[in-house]
Coordinates of C-alpha atoms and ligand atoms in Angstrom, one line a residue:
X274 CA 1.8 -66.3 11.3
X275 CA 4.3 -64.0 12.7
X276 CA 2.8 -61.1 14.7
X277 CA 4.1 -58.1 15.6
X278 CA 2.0 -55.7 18.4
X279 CA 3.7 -52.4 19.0
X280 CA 2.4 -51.2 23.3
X281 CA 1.8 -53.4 25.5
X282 CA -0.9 -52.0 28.0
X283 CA -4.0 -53.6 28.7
X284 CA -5.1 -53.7 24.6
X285 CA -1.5 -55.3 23.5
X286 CA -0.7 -57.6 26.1
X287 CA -4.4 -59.0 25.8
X288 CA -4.1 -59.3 22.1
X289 CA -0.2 -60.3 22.3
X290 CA -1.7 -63.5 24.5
X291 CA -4.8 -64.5 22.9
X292 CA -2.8 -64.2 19.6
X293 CA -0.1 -66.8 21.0
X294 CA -3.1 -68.8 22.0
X295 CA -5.0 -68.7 18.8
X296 CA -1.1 -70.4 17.6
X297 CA 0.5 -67.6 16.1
X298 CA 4.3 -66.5 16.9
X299 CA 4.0 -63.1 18.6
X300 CA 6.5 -60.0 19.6
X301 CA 5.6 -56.8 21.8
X302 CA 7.3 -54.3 21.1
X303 CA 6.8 -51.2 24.2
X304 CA 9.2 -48.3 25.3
X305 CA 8.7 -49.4 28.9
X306 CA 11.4 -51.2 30.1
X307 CA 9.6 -52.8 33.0
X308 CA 6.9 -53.4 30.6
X309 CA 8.7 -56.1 28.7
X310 CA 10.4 -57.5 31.5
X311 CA 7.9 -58.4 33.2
X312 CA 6.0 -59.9 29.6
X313 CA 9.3 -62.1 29.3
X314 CA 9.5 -63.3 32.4
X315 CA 5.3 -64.5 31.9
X316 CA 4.1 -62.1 34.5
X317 CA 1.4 -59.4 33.1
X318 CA 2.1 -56.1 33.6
X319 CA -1.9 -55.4 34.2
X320 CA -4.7 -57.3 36.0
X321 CA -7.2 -59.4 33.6
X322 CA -8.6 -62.2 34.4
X323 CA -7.2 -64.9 32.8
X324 CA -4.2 -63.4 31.5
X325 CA -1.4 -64.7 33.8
X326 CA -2.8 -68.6 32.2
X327 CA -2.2 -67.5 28.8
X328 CA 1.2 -65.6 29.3
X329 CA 2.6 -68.7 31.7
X330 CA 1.6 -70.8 28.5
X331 CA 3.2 -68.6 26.0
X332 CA 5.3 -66.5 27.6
X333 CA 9.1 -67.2 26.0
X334 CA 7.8 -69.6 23.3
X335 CA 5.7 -68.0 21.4
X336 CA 5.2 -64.6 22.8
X337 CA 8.8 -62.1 23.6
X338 CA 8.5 -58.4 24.4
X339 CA 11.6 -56.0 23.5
X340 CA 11.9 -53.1 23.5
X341 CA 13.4 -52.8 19.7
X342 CA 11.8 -52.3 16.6
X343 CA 14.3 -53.8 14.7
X344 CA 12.9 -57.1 15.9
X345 CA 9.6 -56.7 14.1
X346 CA 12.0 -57.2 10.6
X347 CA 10.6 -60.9 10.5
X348 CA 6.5 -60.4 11.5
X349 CA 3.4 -60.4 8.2
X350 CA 1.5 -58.5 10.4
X351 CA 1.8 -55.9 12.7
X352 CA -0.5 -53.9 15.4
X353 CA -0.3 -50.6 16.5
X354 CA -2.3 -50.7 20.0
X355 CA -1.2 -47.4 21.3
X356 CA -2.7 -45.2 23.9
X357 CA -5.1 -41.8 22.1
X358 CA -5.7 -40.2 24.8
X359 CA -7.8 -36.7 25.0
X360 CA -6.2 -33.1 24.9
X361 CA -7.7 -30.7 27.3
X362 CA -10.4 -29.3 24.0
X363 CA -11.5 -33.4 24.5
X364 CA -9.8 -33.9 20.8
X365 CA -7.6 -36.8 20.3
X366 CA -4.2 -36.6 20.9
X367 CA -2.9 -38.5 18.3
X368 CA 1.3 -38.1 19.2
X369 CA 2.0 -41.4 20.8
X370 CA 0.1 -43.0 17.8
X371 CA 2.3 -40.9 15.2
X372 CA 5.8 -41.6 17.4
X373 CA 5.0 -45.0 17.4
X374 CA 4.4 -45.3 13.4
X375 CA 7.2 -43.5 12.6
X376 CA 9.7 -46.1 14.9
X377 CA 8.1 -48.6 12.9
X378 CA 8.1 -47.0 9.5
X379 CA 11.9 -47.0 9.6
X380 CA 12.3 -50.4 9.7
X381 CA 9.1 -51.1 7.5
X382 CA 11.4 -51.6 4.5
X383 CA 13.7 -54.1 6.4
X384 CA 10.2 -56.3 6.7
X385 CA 10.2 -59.0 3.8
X386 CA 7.0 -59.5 1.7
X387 CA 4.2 -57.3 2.2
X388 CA 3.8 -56.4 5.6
X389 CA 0.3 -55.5 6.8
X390 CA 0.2 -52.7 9.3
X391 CA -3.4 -52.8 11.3
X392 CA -4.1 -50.0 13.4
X393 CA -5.8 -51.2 16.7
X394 CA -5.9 -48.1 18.3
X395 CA -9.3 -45.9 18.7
X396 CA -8.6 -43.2 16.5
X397 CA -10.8 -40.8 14.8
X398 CA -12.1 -41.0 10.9
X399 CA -9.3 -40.6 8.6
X400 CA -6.5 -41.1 11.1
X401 CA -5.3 -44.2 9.5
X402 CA -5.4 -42.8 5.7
X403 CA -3.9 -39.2 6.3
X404 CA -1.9 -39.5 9.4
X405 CA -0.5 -43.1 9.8
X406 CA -0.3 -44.2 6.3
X407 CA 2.0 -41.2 4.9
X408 CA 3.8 -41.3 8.2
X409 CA 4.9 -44.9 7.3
X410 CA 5.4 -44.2 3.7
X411 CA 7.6 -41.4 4.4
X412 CA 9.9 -42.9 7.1
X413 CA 10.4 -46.0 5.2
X414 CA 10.1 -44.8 1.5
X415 CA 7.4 -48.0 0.5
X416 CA 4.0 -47.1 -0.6
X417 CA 0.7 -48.3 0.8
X418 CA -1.0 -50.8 -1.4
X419 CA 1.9 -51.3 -3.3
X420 CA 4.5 -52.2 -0.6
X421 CA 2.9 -53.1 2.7
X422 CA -0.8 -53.1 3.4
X423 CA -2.6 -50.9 5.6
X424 CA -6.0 -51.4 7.8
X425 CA -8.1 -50.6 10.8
X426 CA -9.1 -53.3 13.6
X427 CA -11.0 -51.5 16.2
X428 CA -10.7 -53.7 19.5
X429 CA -14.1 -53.7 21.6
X430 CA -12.8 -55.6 24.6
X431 CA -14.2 -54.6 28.0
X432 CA -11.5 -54.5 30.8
X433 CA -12.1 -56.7 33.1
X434 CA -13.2 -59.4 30.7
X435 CA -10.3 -58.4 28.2
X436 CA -9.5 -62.1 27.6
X437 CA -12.9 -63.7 27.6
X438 CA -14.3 -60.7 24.9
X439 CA -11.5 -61.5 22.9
X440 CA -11.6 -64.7 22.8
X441 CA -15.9 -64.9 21.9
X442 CA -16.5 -61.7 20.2
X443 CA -19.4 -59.9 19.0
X444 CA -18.3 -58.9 16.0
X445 CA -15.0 -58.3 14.2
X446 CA -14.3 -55.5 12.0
X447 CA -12.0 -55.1 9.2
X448 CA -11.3 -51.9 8.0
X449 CA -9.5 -52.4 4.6
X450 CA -8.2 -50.9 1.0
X451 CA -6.9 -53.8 -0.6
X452 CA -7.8 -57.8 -0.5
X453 CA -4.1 -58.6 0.7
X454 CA -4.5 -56.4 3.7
X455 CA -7.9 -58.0 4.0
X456 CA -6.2 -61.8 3.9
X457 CA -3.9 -61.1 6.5
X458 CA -7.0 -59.8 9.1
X459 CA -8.9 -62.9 8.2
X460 CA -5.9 -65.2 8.7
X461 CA -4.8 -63.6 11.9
X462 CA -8.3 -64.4 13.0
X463 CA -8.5 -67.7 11.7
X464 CA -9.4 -69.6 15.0
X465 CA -12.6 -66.9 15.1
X466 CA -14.0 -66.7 11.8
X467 CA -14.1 -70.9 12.0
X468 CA -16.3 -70.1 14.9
X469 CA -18.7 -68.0 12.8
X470 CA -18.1 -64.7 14.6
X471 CA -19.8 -62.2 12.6
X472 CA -17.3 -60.2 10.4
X473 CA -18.0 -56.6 9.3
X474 CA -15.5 -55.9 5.8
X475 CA -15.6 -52.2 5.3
X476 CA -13.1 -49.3 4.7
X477 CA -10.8 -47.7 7.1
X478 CA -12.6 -44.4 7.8
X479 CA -16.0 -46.8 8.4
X480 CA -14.5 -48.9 10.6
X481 CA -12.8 -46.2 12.6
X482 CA -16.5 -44.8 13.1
X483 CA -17.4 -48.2 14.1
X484 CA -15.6 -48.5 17.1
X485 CA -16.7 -44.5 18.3
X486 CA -20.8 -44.9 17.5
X487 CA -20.5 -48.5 19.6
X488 CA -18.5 -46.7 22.9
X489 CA -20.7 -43.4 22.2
X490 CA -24.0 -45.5 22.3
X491 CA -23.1 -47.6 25.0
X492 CA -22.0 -44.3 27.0
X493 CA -25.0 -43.0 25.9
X494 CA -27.3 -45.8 27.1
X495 CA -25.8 -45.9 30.4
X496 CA -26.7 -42.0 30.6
X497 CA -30.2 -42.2 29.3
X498 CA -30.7 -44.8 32.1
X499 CA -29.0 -42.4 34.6
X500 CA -31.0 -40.0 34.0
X501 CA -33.9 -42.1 33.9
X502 CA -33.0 -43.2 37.3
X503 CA -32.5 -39.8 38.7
X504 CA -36.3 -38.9 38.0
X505 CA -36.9 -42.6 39.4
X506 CA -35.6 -41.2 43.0
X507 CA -37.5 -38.0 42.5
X508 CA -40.7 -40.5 42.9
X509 CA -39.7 -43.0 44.9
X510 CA -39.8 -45.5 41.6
X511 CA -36.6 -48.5 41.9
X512 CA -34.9 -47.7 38.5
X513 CA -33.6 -51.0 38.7
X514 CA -37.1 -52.4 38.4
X515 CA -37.6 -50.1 35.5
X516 CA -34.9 -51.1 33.7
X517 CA -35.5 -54.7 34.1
X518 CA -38.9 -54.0 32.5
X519 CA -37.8 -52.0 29.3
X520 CA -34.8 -54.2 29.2
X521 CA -37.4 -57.0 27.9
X522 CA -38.2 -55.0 24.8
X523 CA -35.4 -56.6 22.5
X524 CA -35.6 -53.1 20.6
X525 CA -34.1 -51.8 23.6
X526 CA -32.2 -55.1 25.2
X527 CA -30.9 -55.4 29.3
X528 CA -27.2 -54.7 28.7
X529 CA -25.5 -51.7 30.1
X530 CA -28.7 -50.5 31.8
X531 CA -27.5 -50.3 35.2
X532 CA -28.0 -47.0 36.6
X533 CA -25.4 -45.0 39.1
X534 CA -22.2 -42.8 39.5
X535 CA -22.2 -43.4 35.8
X536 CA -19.2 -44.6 33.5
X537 CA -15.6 -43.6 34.2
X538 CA -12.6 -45.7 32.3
X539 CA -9.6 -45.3 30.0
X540 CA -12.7 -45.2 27.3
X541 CA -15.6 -43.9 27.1
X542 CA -14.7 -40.8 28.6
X543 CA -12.3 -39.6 26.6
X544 CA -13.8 -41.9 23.3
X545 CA -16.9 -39.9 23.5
X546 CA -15.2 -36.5 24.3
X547 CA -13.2 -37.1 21.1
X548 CA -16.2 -37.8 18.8
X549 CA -18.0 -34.5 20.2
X550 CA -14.7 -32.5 19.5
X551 CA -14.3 -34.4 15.8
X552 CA -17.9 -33.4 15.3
X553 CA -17.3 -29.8 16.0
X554 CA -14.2 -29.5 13.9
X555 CA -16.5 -30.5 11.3
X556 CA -19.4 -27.7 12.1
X557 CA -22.1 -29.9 13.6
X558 CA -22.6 -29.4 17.2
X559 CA -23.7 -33.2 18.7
X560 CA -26.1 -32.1 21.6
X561 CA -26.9 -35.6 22.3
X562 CA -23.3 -36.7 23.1
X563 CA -22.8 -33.6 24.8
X564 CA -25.6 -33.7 27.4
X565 CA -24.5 -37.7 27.6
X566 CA -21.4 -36.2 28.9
X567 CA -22.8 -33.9 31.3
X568 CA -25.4 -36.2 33.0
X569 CA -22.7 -38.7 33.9
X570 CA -20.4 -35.7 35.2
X571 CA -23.5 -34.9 37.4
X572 CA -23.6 -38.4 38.8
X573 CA -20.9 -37.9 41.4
X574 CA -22.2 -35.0 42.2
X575 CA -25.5 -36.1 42.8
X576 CA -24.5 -39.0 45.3
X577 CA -22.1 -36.2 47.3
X578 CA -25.4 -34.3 47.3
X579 CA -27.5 -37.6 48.9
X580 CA -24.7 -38.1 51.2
X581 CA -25.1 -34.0 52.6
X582 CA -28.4 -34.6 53.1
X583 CA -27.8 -36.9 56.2
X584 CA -24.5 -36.0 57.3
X585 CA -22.3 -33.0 57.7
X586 CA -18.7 -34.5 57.2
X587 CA -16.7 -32.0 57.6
X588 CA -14.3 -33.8 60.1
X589 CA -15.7 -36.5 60.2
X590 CA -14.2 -40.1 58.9
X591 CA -16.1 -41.1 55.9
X592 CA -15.2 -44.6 54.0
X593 CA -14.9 -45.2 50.0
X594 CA -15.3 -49.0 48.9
X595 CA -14.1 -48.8 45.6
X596 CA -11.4 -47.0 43.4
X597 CA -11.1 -49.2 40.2
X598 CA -13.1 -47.6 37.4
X599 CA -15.1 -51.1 37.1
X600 CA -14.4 -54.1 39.1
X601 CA -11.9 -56.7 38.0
X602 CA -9.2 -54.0 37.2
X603 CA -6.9 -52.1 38.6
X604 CA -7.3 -49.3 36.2
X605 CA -8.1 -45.9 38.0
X606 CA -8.5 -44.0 35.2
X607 CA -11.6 -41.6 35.0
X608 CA -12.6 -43.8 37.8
X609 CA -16.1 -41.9 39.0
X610 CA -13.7 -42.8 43.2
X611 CA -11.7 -39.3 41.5
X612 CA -14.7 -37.3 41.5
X613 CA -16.1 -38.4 44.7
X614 CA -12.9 -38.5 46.8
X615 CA -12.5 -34.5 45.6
X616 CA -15.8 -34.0 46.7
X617 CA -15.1 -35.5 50.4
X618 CA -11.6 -33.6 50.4
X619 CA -13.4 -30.2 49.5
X620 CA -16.5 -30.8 52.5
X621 CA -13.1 -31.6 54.7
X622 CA -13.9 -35.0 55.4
X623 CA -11.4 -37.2 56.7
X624 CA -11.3 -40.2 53.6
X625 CA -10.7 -43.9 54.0
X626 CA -10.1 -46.0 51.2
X627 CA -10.2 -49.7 50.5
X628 CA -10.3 -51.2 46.9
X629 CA -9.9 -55.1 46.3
X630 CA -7.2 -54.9 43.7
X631 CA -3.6 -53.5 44.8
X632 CA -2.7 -51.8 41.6
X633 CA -5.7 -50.0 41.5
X634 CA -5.2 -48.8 45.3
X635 CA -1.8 -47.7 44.7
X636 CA -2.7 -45.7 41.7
X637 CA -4.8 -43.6 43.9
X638 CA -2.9 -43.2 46.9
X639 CA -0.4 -41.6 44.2
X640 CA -2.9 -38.9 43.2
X641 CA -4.4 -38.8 46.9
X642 CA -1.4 -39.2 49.1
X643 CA -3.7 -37.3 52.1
X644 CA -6.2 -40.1 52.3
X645 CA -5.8 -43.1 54.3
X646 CA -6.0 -46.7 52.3
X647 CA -6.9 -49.8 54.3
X648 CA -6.6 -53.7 53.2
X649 CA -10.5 -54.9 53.8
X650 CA -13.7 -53.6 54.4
X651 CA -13.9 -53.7 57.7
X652 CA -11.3 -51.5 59.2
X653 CA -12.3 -48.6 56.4
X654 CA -15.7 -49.0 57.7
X655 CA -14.8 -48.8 61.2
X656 CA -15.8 -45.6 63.0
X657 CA -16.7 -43.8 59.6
X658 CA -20.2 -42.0 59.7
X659 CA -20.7 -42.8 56.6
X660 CA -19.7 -45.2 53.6
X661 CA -19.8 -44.4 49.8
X662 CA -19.7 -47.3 47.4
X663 CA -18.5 -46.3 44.0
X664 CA -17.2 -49.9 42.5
X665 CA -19.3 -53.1 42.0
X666 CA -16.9 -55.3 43.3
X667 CA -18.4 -58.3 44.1
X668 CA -17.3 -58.7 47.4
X669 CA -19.0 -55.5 48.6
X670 CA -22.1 -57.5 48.1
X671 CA -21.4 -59.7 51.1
X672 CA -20.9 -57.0 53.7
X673 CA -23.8 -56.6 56.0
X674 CA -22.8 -56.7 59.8
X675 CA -19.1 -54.7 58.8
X676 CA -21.4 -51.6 58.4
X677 CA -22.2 -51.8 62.3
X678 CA -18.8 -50.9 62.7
X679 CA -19.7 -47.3 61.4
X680 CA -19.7 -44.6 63.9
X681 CA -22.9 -43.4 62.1
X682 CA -25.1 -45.3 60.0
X683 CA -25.7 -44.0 56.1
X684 CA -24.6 -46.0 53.3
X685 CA -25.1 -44.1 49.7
X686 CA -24.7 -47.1 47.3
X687 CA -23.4 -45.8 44.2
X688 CA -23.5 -49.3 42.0
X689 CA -26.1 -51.1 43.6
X690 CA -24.4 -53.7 45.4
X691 CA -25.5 -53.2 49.3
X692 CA -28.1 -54.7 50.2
X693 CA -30.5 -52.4 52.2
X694 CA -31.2 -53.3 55.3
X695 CA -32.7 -52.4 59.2
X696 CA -30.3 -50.0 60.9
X697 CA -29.0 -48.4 58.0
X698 CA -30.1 -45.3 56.8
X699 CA -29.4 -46.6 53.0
X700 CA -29.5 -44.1 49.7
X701 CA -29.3 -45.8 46.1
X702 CA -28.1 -43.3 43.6
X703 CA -31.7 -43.9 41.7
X704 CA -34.0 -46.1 43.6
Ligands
NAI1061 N1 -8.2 -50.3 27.5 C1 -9.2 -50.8 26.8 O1 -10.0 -51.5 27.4 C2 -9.4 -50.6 25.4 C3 -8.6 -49.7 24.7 N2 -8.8 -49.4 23.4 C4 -7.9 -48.5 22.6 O2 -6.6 -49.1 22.5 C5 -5.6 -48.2 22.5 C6 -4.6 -48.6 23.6 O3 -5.2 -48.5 24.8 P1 -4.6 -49.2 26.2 O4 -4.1 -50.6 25.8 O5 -5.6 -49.0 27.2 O6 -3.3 -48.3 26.4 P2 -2.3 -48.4 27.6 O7 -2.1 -47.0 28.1 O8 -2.8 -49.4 28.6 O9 -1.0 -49.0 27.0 C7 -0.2 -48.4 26.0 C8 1.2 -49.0 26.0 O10 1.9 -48.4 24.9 C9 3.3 -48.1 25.3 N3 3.9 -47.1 24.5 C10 3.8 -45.8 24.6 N4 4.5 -45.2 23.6 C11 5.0 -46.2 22.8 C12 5.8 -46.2 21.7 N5 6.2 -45.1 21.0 N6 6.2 -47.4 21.2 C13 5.9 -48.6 21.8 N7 5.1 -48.6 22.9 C14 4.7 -47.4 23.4 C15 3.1 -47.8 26.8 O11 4.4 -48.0 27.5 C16 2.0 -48.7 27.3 O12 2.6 -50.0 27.7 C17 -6.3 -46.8 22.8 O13 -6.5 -46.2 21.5 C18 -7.6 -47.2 23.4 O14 -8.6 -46.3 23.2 C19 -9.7 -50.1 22.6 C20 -10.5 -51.1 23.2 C21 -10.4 -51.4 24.7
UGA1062 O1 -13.1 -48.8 24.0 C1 -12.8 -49.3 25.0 O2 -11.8 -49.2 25.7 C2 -13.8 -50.2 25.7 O3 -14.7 -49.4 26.5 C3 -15.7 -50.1 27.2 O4 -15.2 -51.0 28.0 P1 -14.6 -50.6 29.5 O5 -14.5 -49.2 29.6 O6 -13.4 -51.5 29.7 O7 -15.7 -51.2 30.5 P2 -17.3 -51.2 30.5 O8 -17.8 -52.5 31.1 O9 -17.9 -50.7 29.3 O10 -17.6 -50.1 31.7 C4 -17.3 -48.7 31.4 C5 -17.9 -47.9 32.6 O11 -19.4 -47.9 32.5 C6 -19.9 -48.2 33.7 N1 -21.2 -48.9 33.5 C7 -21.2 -50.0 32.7 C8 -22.4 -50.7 32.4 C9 -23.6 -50.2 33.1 O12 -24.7 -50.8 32.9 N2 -23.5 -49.1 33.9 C10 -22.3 -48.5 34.1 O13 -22.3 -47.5 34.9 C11 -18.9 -49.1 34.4 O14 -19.0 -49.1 35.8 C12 -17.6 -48.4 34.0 O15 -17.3 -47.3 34.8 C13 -16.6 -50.9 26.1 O16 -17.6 -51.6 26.9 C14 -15.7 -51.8 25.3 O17 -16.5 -52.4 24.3 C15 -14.6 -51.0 24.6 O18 -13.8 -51.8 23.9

């Protein structure tokens, strides 16, 4: 099939590549310039594991970037994976979204057949039927069901693991009005449905709900354990042993139970801050979601507060390890490193930095020119009084004798990754 995926950030370009994988023949179209450079020459323009294999297979024979939609005039199918971020009420900002259908709706009519547009963003119930869809019809004078299908394919990749959850799904969902829409879904995920990956075949306003009850539960989970864990350290109980334990019961299952500085991201945040306000505009006030918000604001505020108890750091060196949101990207946005490094800037402390992934590190020395970034471990560690880990990466599990090079000697582990040991004074977030 021929493809057509209009953004190319970490949802497009993953899709763009697994799609040229799965064998189909697949243009990205972005307004970045650098964007689709990079896409043509088969370097990714974001960190995923896995990615830079699938574009140097691809990249120039199956998948092209440009930066014109007139070159989606030959696709069956095409993707609209653009950002929705939050306005400052949490709602969601739909512009991008509605920019981005109405380049494409003026050259909808130049597509032959009966194009299928499939809109991959997270947006909101009813987005895709009252904003996109007449959008489209209007800038291109077709009509939906009639001239070119329409549908919802809510993505439910982690990043991270973009590739690998795209690749071996949970679930796929197909948010459809009429069966040709429906074909083109099931053929574009041919390679998948052979492999018996559950398919949900529902309407467009269901599936959009789909994708925000499965980020608002997981965000949800992750807070019911945080605050789980937080009465944990009020009685010296190891949440972690907890969770192990009620992670058996299959009603309640081990995933996304592991309590700390709580969940930052390009999603949930905003994802969950967008169903409250969509909830509100509606008249029913989601106290649930809403105190899920607040106890994972608290959570960097509670690990600034373990760190005051043992040292006063105003002038004094203090190092973060970690500024990714999760490890394995170099996305900083809503990473929980924003909260805490304000923290540490307020008390006056003088903060060093050191993330694994370069992108991620330069994203924050934008926004926090004033503190000081490092290339390992050890030299952020060195002569600090304290260290705050805020990211699991991996390789922060393997320091042990770097945290003698501390001028002091407490550790507040934020993700559970440090192993606690003689001669540190060590604080877990909730054990
Ligand atoms: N990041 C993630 O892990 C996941 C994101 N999503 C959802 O997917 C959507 C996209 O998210 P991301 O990929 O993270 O966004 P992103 O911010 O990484 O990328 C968006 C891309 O769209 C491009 N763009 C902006 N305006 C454009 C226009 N008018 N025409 C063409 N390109 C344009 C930008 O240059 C950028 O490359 C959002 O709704 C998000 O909630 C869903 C599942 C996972
Ligand atoms: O809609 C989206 O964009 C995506 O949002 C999340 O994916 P992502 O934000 O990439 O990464 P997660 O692994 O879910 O982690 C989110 C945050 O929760 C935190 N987390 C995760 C799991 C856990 O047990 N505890 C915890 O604090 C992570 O550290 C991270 O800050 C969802 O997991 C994806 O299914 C969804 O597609």
């Amino acid at each position: 099939m021929k493809i057509g995926i209009v953004g190319s950030g970490y949802v497009g370009t993953t899709v763009a590549a697994c799609l040229a994988d799965f064998g189909h023949d697949v243009i990205n179209v972005d307004v970045d310039e650098s964007v689709v450079r990079q896409l043509n020459d088969g370097e990714s323009p974001i960190t995923e594991p896995g990615l830079d294999g699938l574009l140097d297979r691809h990249a120039g024979e199956s998948l092209w970037a440009t930066t014109d939609y007139d070159d989606l005039a030959n696709v069956d199918v095409i993707f609209l994976a653009l950002p929705t971020p939050a306005n400052d009420d949490g709602s969601i900002d739909t512009a991008v979204v509605e920019a981005g259908a109405g380049s494409l709706g003026a050259v909808l009519a130049d597509v032959e057949g009966y194009p299928t547009v499939v809109v991959k963003s997270t947006v909101v119930p009813g987005t895709t039927e009252d904003v996109v869809g007449p959008i489209l019809e209007r800038e291109s004078g077709l009509r939906v069901g009639t001239d070119f299908g329409l549908a919802t394919n809510p993505e439910f990749l982690r990043e991270g693991s973009a590739v690998e959850d795209f690749q071996h799904p949970d679930k796929l969902v197909f948010g459809t009005t009429d069966d040709r829409a429906l074909e083109a879904l099931e053929a574009v995920y041919a390679p998948l449905l052979d492999d018996d990956v559950p398919v949900v075949r529902t309407g467009l306003r269901e599936a959009e709900m789909i994708k925000y009850a499965n980020n608002a539960f997981l965000a949800a989970k992750i807070s019911l354990i945080n605050e789980l864990g937080n009465i944990c350290k009020e009685y010296d109980v190891d949440a972690y042993e907890v969770a192990d334990a009620i992670g058996l019961d299959a009603r309640i299952g081990g995933a996304f139970l592991r309590s700390g500085v709580g969940w930052g991201g390009s999603c949930f945040p905003k994802d969950v801050a967008a169903l409250v306000a969509a909830a509100r505009e509606r008249g029913y006030d989601p106290e649930l979601l809403q105190a899920a918000i607040d106890v994972n604001d608290r959570q960097p505020q509670r690990m600034l507060d373990l760190l005051d108890r043992h040292v006063d750091v105003e002038g004094e060196r203090v190092a973060v390890l970690g500024l990714a949101f999760k490890p394995h990207t170099d996305d900083v946005r809503n990473s929980r490193a924003i909260p805490i490094i304000e923290g540490l800037l307020e008390r006056g402390a003088d903060v060093v930095a050191y993330d694994p992934n370069r992108g991620a590190t330069e994203a924050m020395r934008e926004r926090f020119p004033e503190v000081e970034y490092l290339a390992s471990a050890s030299p952020t560690l060195s002569g600090a009084s304290a260290a705050l880990v805020v990211t699991d990466w991996p390789e922060f599990a393997d320091l042990d004798l770097e945290f003698d090079l501390l001028s002091g000697d407490v550790v507040v582990d934020g993700r559970r990754i440090v192993e606690r040991r003689e001669g540190l004074t060590y604080e877990g977030l909730t054990w």
